[in-house]
JSON list of C-alpha atoms in Angstrom, two decimals:
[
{"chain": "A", "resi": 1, "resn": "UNK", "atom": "CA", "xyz": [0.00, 0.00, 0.00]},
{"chain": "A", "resi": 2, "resn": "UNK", "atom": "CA", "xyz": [1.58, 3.15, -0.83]},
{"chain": "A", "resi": 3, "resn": "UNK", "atom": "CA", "xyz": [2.58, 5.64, 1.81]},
{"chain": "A", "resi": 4, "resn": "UNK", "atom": "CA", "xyz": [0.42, 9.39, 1.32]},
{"chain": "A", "resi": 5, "resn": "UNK", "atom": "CA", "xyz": [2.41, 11.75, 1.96]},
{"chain": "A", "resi": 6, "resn": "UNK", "atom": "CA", "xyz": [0.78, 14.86, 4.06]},
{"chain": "A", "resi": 7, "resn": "UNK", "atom": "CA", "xyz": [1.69, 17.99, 3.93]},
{"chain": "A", "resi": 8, "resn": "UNK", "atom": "CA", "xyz": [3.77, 19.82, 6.60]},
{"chain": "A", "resi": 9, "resn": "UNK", "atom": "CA", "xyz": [1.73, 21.26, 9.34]},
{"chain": "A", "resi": 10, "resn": "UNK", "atom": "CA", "xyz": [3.15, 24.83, 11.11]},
{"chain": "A", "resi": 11, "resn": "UNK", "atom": "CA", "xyz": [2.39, 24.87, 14.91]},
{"chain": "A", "resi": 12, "resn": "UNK", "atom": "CA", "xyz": [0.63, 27.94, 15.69]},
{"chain": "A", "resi": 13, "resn": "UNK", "atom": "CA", "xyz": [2.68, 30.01, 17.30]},
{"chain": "A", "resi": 14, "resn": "UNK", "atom": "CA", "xyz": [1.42, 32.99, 19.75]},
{"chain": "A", "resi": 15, "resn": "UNK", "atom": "CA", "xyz": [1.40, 36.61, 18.34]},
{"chain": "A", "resi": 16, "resn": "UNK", "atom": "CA", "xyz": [3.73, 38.56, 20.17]},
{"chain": "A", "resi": 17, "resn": "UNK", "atom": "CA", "xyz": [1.32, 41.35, 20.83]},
{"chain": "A", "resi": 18, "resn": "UNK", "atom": "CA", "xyz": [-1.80, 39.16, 21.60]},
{"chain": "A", "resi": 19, "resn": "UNK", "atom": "CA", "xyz": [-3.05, 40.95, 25.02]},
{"chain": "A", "resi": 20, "resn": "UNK", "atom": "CA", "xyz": [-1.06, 43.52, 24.64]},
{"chain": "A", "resi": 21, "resn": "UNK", "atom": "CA", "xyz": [-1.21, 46.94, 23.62]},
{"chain": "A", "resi": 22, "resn": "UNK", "atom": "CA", "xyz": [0.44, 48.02, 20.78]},
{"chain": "A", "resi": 23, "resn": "UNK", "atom": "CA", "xyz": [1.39, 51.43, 19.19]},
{"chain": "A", "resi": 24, "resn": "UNK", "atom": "CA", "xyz": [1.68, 54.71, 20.63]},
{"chain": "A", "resi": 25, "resn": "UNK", "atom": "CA", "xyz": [1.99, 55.14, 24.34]},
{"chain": "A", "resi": 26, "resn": "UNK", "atom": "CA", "xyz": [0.07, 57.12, 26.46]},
{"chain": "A", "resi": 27, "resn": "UNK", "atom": "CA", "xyz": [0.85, 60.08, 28.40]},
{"chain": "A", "resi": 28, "resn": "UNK", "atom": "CA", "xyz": [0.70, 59.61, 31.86]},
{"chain": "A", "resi": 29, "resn": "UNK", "atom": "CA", "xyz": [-2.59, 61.29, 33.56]},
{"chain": "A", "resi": 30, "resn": "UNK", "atom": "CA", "xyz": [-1.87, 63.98, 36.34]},
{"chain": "A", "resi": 31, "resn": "UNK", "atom": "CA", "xyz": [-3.38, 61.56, 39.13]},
{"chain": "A", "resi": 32, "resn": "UNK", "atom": "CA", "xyz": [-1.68, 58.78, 37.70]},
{"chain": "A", "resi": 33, "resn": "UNK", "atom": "CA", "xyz": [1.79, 61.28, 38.29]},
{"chain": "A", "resi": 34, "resn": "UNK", "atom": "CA", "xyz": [1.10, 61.84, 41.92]},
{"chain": "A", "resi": 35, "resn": "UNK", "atom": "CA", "xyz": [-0.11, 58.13, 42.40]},
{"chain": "A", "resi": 36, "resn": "UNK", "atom": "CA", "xyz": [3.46, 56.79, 41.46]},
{"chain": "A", "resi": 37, "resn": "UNK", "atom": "CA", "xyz": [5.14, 59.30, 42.87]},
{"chain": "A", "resi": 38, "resn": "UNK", "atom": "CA", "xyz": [3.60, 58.93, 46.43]},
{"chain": "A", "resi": 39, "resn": "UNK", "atom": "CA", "xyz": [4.35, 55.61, 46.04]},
{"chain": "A", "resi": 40, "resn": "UNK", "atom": "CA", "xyz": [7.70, 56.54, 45.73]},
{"chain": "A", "resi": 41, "resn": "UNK", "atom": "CA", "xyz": [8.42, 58.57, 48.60]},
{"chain": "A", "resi": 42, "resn": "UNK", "atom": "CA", "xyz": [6.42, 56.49, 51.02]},
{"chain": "A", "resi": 43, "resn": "UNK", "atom": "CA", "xyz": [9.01, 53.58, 49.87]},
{"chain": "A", "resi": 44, "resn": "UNK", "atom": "CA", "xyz": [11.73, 56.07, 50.51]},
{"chain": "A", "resi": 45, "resn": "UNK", "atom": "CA", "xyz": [13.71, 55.39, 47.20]},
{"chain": "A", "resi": 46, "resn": "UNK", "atom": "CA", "xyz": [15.24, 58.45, 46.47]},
{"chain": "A", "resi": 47, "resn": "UNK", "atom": "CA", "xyz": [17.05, 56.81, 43.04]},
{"chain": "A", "resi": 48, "resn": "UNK", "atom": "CA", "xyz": [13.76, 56.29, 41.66]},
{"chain": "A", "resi": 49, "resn": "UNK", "atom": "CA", "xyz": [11.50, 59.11, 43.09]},
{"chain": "A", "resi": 50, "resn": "UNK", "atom": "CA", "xyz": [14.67, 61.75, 41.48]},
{"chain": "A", "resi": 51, "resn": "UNK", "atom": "CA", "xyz": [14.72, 59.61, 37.99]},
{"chain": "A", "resi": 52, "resn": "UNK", "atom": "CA", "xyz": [10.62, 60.07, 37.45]},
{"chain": "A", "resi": 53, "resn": "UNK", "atom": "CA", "xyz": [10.60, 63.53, 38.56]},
{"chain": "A", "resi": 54, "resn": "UNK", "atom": "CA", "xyz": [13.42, 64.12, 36.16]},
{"chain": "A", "resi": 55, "resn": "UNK", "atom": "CA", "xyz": [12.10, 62.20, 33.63]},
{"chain": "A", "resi": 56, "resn": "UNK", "atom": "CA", "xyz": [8.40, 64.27, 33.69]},
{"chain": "A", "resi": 57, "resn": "UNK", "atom": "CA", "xyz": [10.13, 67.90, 33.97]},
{"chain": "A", "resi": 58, "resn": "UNK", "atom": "CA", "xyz": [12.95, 66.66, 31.24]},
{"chain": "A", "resi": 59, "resn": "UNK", "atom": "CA", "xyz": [10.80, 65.15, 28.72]},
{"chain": "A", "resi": 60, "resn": "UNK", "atom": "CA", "xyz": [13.91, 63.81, 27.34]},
{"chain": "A", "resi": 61, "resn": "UNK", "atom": "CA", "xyz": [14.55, 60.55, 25.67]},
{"chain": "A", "resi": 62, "resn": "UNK", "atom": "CA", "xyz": [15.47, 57.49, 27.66]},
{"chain": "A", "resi": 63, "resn": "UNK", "atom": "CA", "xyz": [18.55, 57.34, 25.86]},
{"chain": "A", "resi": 64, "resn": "UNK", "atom": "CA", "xyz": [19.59, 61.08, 27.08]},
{"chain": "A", "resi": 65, "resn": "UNK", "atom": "CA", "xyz": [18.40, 60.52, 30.36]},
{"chain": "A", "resi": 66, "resn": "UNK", "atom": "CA", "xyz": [20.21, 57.73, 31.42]},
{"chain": "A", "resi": 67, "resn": "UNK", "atom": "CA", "xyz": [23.39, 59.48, 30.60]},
{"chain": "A", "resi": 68, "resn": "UNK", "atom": "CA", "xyz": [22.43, 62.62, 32.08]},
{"chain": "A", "resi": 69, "resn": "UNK", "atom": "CA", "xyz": [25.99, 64.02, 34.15]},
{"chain": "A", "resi": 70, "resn": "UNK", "atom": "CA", "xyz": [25.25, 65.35, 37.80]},
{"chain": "A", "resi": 71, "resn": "UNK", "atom": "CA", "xyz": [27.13, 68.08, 36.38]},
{"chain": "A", "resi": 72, "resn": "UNK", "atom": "CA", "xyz": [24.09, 68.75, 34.17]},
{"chain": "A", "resi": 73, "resn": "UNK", "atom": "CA", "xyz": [21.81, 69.48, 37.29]},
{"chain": "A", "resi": 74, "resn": "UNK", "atom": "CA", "xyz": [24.02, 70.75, 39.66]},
{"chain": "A", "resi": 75, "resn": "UNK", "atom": "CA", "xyz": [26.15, 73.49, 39.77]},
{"chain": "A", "resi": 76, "resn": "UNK", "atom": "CA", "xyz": [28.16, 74.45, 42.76]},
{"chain": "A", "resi": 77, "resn": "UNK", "atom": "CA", "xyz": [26.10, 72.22, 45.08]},
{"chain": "A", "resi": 78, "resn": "UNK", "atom": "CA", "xyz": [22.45, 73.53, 43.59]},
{"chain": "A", "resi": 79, "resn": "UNK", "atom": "CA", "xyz": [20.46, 72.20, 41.55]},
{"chain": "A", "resi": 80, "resn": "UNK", "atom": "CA", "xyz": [19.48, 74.47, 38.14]},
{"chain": "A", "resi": 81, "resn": "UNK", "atom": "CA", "xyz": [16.30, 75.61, 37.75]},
{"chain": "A", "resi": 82, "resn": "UNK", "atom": "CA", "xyz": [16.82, 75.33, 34.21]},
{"chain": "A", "resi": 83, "resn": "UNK", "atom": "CA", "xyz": [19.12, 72.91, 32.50]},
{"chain": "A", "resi": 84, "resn": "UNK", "atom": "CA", "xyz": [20.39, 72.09, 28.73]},
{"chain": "A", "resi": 85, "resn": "UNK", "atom": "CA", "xyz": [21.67, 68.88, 27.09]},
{"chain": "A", "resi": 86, "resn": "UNK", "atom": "CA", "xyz": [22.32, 67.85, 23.51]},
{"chain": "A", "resi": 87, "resn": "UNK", "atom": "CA", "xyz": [20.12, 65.38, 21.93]},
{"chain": "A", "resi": 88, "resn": "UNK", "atom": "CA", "xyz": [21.84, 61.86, 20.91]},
{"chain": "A", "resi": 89, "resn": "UNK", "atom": "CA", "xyz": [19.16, 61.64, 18.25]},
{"chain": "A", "resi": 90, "resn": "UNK", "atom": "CA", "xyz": [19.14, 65.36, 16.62]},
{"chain": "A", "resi": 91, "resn": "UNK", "atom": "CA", "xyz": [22.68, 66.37, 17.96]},
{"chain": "A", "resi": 92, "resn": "UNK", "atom": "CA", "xyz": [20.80, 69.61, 18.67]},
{"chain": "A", "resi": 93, "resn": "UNK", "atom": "CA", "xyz": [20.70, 71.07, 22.41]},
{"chain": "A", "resi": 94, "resn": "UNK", "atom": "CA", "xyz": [17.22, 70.81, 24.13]},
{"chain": "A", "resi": 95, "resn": "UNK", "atom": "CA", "xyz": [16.72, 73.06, 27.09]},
{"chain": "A", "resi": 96, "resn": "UNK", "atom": "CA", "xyz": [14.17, 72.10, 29.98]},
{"chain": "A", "resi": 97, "resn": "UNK", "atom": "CA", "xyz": [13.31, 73.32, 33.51]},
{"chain": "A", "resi": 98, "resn": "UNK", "atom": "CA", "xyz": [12.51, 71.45, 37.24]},
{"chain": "A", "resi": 99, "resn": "UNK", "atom": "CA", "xyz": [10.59, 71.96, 39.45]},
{"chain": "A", "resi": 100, "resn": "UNK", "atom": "CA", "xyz": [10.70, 72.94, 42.87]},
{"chain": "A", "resi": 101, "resn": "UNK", "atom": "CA", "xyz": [9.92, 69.74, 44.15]},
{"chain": "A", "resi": 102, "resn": "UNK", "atom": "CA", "xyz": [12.09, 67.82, 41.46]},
{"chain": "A", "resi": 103, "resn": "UNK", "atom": "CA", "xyz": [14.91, 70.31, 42.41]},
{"chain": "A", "resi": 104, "resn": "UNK", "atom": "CA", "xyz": [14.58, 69.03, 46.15]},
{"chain": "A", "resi": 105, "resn": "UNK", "atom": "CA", "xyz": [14.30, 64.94, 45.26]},
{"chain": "A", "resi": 106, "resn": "UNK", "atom": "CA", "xyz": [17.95, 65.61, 42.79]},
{"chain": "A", "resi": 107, "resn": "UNK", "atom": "CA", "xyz": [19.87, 67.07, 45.69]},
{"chain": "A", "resi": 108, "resn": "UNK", "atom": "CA", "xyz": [18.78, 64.59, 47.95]},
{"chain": "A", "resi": 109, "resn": "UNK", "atom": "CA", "xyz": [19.57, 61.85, 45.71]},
{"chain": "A", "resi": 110, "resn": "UNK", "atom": "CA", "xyz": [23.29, 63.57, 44.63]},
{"chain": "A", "resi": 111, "resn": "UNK", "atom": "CA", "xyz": [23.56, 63.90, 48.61]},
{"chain": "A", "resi": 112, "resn": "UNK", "atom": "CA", "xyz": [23.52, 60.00, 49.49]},
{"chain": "A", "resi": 113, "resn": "UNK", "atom": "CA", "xyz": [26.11, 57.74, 50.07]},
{"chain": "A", "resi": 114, "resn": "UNK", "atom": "CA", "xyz": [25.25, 56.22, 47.19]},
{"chain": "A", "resi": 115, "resn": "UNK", "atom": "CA", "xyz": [26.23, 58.69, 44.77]},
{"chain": "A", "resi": 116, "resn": "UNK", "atom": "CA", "xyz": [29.64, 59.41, 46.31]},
{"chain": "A", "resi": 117, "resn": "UNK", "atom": "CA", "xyz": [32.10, 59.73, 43.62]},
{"chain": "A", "resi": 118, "resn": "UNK", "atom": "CA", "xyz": [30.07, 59.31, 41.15]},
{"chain": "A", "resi": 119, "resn": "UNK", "atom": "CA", "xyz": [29.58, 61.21, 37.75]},
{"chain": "A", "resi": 120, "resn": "UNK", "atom": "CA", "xyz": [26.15, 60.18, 36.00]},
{"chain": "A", "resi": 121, "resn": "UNK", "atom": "CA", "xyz": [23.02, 61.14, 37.89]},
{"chain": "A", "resi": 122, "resn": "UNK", "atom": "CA", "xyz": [21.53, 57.51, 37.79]},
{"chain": "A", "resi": 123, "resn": "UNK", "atom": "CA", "xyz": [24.79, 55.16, 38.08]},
{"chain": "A", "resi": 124, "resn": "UNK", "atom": "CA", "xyz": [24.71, 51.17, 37.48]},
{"chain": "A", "resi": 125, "resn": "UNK", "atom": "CA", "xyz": [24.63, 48.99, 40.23]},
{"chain": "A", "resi": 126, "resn": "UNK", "atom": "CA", "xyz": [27.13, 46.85, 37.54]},
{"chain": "A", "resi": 127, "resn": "UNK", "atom": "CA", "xyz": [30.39, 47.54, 37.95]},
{"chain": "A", "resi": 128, "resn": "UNK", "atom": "CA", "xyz": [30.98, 47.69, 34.04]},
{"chain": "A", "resi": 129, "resn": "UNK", "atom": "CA", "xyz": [28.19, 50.12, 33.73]},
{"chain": "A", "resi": 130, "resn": "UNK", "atom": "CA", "xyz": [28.48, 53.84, 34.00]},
{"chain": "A", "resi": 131, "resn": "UNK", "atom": "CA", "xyz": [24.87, 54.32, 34.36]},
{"chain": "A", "resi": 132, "resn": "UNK", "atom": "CA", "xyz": [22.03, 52.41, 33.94]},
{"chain": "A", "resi": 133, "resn": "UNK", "atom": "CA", "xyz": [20.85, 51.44, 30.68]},
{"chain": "A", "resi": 134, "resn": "UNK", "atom": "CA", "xyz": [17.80, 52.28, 28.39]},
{"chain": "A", "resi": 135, "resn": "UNK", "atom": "CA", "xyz": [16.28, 48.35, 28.84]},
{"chain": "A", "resi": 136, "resn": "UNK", "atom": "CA", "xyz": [16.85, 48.74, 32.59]},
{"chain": "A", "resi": 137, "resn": "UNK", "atom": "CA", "xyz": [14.96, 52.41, 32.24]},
{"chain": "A", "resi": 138, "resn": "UNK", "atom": "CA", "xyz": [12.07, 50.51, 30.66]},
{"chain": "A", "resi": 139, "resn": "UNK", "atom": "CA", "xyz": [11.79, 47.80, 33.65]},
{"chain": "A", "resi": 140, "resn": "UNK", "atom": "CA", "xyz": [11.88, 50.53, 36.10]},
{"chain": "A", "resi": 141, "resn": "UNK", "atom": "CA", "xyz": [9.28, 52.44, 33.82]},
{"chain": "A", "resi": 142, "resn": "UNK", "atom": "CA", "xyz": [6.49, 49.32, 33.39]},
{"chain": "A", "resi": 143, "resn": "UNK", "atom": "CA", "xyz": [7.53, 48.29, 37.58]},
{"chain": "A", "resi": 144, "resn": "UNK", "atom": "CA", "xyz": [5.85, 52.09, 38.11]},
{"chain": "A", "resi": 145, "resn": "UNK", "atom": "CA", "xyz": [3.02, 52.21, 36.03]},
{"chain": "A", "resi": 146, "resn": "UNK", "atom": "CA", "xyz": [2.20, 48.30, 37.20]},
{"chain": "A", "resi": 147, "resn": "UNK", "atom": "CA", "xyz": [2.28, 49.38, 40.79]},
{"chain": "A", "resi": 148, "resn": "UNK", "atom": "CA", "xyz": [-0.97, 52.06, 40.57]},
{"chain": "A", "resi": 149, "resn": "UNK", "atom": "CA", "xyz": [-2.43, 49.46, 38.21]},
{"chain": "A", "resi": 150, "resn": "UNK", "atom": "CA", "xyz": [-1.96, 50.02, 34.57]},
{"chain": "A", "resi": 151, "resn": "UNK", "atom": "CA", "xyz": [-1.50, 47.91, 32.04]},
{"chain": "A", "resi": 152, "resn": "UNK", "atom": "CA", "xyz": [2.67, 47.60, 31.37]},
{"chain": "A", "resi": 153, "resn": "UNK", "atom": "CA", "xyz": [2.29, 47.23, 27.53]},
{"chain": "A", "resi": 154, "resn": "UNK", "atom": "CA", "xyz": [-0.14, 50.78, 27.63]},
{"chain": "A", "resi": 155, "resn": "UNK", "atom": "CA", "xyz": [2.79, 52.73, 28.88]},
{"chain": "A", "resi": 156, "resn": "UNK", "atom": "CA", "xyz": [6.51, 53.02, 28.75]},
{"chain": "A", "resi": 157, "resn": "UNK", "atom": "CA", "xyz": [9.35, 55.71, 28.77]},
{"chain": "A", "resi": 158, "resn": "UNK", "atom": "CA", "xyz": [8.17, 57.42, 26.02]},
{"chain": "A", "resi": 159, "resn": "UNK", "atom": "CA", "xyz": [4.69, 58.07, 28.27]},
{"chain": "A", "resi": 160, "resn": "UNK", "atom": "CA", "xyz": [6.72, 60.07, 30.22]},
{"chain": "A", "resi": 161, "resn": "UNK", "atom": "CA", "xyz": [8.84, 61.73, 27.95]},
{"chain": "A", "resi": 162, "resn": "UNK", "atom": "CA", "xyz": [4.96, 62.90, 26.28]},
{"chain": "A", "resi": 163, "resn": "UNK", "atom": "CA", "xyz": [2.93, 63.59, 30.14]},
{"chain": "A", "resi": 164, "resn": "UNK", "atom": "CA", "xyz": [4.18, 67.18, 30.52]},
{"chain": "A", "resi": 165, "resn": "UNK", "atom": "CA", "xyz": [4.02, 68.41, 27.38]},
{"chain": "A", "resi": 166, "resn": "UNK", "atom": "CA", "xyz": [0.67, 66.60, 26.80]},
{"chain": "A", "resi": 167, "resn": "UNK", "atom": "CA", "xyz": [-0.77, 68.95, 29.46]},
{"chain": "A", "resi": 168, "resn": "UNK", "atom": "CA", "xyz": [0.69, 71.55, 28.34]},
{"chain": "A", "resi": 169, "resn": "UNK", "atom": "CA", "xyz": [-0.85, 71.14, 25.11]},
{"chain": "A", "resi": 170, "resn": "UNK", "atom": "CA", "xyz": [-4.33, 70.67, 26.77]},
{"chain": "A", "resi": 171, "resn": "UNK", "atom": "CA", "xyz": [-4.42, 73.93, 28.56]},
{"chain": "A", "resi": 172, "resn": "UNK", "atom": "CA", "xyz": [-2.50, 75.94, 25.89]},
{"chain": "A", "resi": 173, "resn": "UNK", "atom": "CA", "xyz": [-2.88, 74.68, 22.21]},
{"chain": "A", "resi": 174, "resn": "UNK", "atom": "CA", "xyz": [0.43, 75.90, 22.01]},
{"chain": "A", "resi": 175, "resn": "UNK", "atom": "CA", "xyz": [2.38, 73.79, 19.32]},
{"chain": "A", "resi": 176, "resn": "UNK", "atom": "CA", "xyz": [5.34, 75.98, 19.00]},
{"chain": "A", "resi": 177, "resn": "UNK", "atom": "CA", "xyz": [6.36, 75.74, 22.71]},
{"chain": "A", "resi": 178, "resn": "UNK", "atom": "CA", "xyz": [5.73, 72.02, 22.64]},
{"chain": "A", "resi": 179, "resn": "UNK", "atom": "CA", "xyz": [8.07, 71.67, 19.73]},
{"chain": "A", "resi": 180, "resn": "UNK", "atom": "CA", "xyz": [10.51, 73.92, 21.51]},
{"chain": "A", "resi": 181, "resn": "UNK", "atom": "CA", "xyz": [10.00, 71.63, 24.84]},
{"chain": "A", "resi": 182, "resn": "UNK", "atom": "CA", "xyz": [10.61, 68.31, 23.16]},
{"chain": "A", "resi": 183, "resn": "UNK", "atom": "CA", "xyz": [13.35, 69.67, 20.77]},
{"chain": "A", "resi": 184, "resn": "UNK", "atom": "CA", "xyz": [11.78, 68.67, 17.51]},
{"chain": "A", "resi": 185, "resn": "UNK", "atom": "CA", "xyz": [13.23, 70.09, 14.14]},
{"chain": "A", "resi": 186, "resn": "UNK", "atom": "CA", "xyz": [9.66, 70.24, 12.53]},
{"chain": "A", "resi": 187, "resn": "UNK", "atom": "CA", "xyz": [6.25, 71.24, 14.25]},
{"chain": "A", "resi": 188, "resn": "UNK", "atom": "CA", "xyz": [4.88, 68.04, 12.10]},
{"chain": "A", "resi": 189, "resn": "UNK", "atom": "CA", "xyz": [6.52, 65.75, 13.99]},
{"chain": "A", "resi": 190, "resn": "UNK", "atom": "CA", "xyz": [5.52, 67.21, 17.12]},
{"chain": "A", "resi": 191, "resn": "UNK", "atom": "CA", "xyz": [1.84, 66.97, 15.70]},
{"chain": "A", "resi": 192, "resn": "UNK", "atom": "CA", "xyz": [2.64, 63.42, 15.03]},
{"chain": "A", "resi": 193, "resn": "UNK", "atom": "CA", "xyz": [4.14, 62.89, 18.32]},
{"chain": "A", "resi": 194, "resn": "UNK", "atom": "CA", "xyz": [0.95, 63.88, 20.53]},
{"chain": "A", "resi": 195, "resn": "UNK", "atom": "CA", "xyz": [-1.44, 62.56, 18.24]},
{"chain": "A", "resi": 196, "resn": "UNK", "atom": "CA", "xyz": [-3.30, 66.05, 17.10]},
{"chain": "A", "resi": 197, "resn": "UNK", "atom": "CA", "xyz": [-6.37, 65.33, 15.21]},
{"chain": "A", "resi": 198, "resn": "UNK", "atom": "CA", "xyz": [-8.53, 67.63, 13.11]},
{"chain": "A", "resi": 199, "resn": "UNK", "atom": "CA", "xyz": [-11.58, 67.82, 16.47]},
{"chain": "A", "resi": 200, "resn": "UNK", "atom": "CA", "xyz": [-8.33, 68.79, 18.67]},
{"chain": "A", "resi": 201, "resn": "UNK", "atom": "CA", "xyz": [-7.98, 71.31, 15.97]},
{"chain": "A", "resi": 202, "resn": "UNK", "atom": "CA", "xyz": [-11.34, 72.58, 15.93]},
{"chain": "A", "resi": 203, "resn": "UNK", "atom": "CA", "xyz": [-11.63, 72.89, 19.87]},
{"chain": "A", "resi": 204, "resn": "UNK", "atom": "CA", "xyz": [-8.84, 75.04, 20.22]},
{"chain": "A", "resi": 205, "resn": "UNK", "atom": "CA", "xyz": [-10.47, 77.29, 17.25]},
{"chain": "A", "resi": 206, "resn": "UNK", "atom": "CA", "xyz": [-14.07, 77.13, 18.56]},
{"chain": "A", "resi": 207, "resn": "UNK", "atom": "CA", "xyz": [-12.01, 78.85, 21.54]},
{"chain": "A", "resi": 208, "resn": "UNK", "atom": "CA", "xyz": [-11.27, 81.70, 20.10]},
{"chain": "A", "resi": 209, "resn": "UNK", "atom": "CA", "xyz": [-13.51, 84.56, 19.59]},
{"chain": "A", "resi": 210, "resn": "UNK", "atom": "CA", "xyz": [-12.71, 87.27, 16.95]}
]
């Protein structure tokens, strides 16, 4: 009896994204700011209360705030209310400001033992590491918004690199001085970048009265 031969069969294999979700990530909300940060200082962790604050007044790219020198932030043992770094990604300098209260969580952090001798606001605990990395930046990221409840996958650095500047846009309209904040070349990108659509468009103009 001759043998039929059947054809290969593929095992289905899990999409990567099933349950998860995908594309752009969401600012953070304001309450959603104060939730982790209380969080933060009630579990006295000064490395990680100083990096979020930093992160929300920055709005810089993980990859320029991991590297971000204490010599950026403090100058003769204060911290700058207003501070400037160049961009890995543009090569162009982006200027930002902090906060009081962010102001008050960096010296604090600089001021512990464990920052003695060192040069990079948020140092590795590796030895072969200068400062902590951009995957290790995303861990701490999806630990924070997983602690108040969110879904990991809905949020990661790039939600807080967009929460400022996303309510700045809310209360302003202003494109140009979100463009200027984030340190885009071209205001489409920064349209792009919050995701402006044509009713955000229309609010703003139904808000004006000639």
């Amino acid at each position: 009896m001759p043998r039929v031969q059947l054809p290969a069969v593929t095992p289905k294999r899990r999409a990567w994204n099933k349950g998860r979700i995908i594309g752009q990530k969401r600012p953070l909300l304001p309450k959603q700011v104060w939730a982790i940060r209380a969080r933060l200082e009630l579990a006295g962790n000064l490395r990680d209360l100083a990096l979020f604050n930093v992160a929300i007044d920055s709005k810089l790219r993980g990859c320029d705030l991991v590297k971000l020198l204490v010599a950026d932030l403090v100058k003769d043992g204060r911290v700058r209310e207003r501070a400037s770094v160049v961009q890995s990604k543009t090569r162009r300098p982006v200027r930002f400001e902090l906060s009081d209260s962010t102001r008050d969580t960096v010296i604090a952090w600089t001021r512990s033992p464990e920052m003695i001798g060192c040069r990079y606001m948020f140092p590795s605990r590796f030895h072969d590491r200068q400062h902590i990395s951009t995957r290790q930046y995303g861990r701490i990221v999806r630990g924070w918004v997983s602690s108040i409840g969110l879904e990991p996958s809905g949020s990661g650095t790039h939600s807080l690199r967009r929460t400022k500047v996303a309510e700045i846009y809310r209360k302003t309209g202003n494109l140009r001085a979100v463009q200027l904040l984030l340190g885009h070349t071209k205001v489409d990108s920064t349209v792009r970048y919050l995701g402006v659509e044509l009713d955000d468009a229309l609010s703003i103009a139904e808000s004006i009265d000639i």
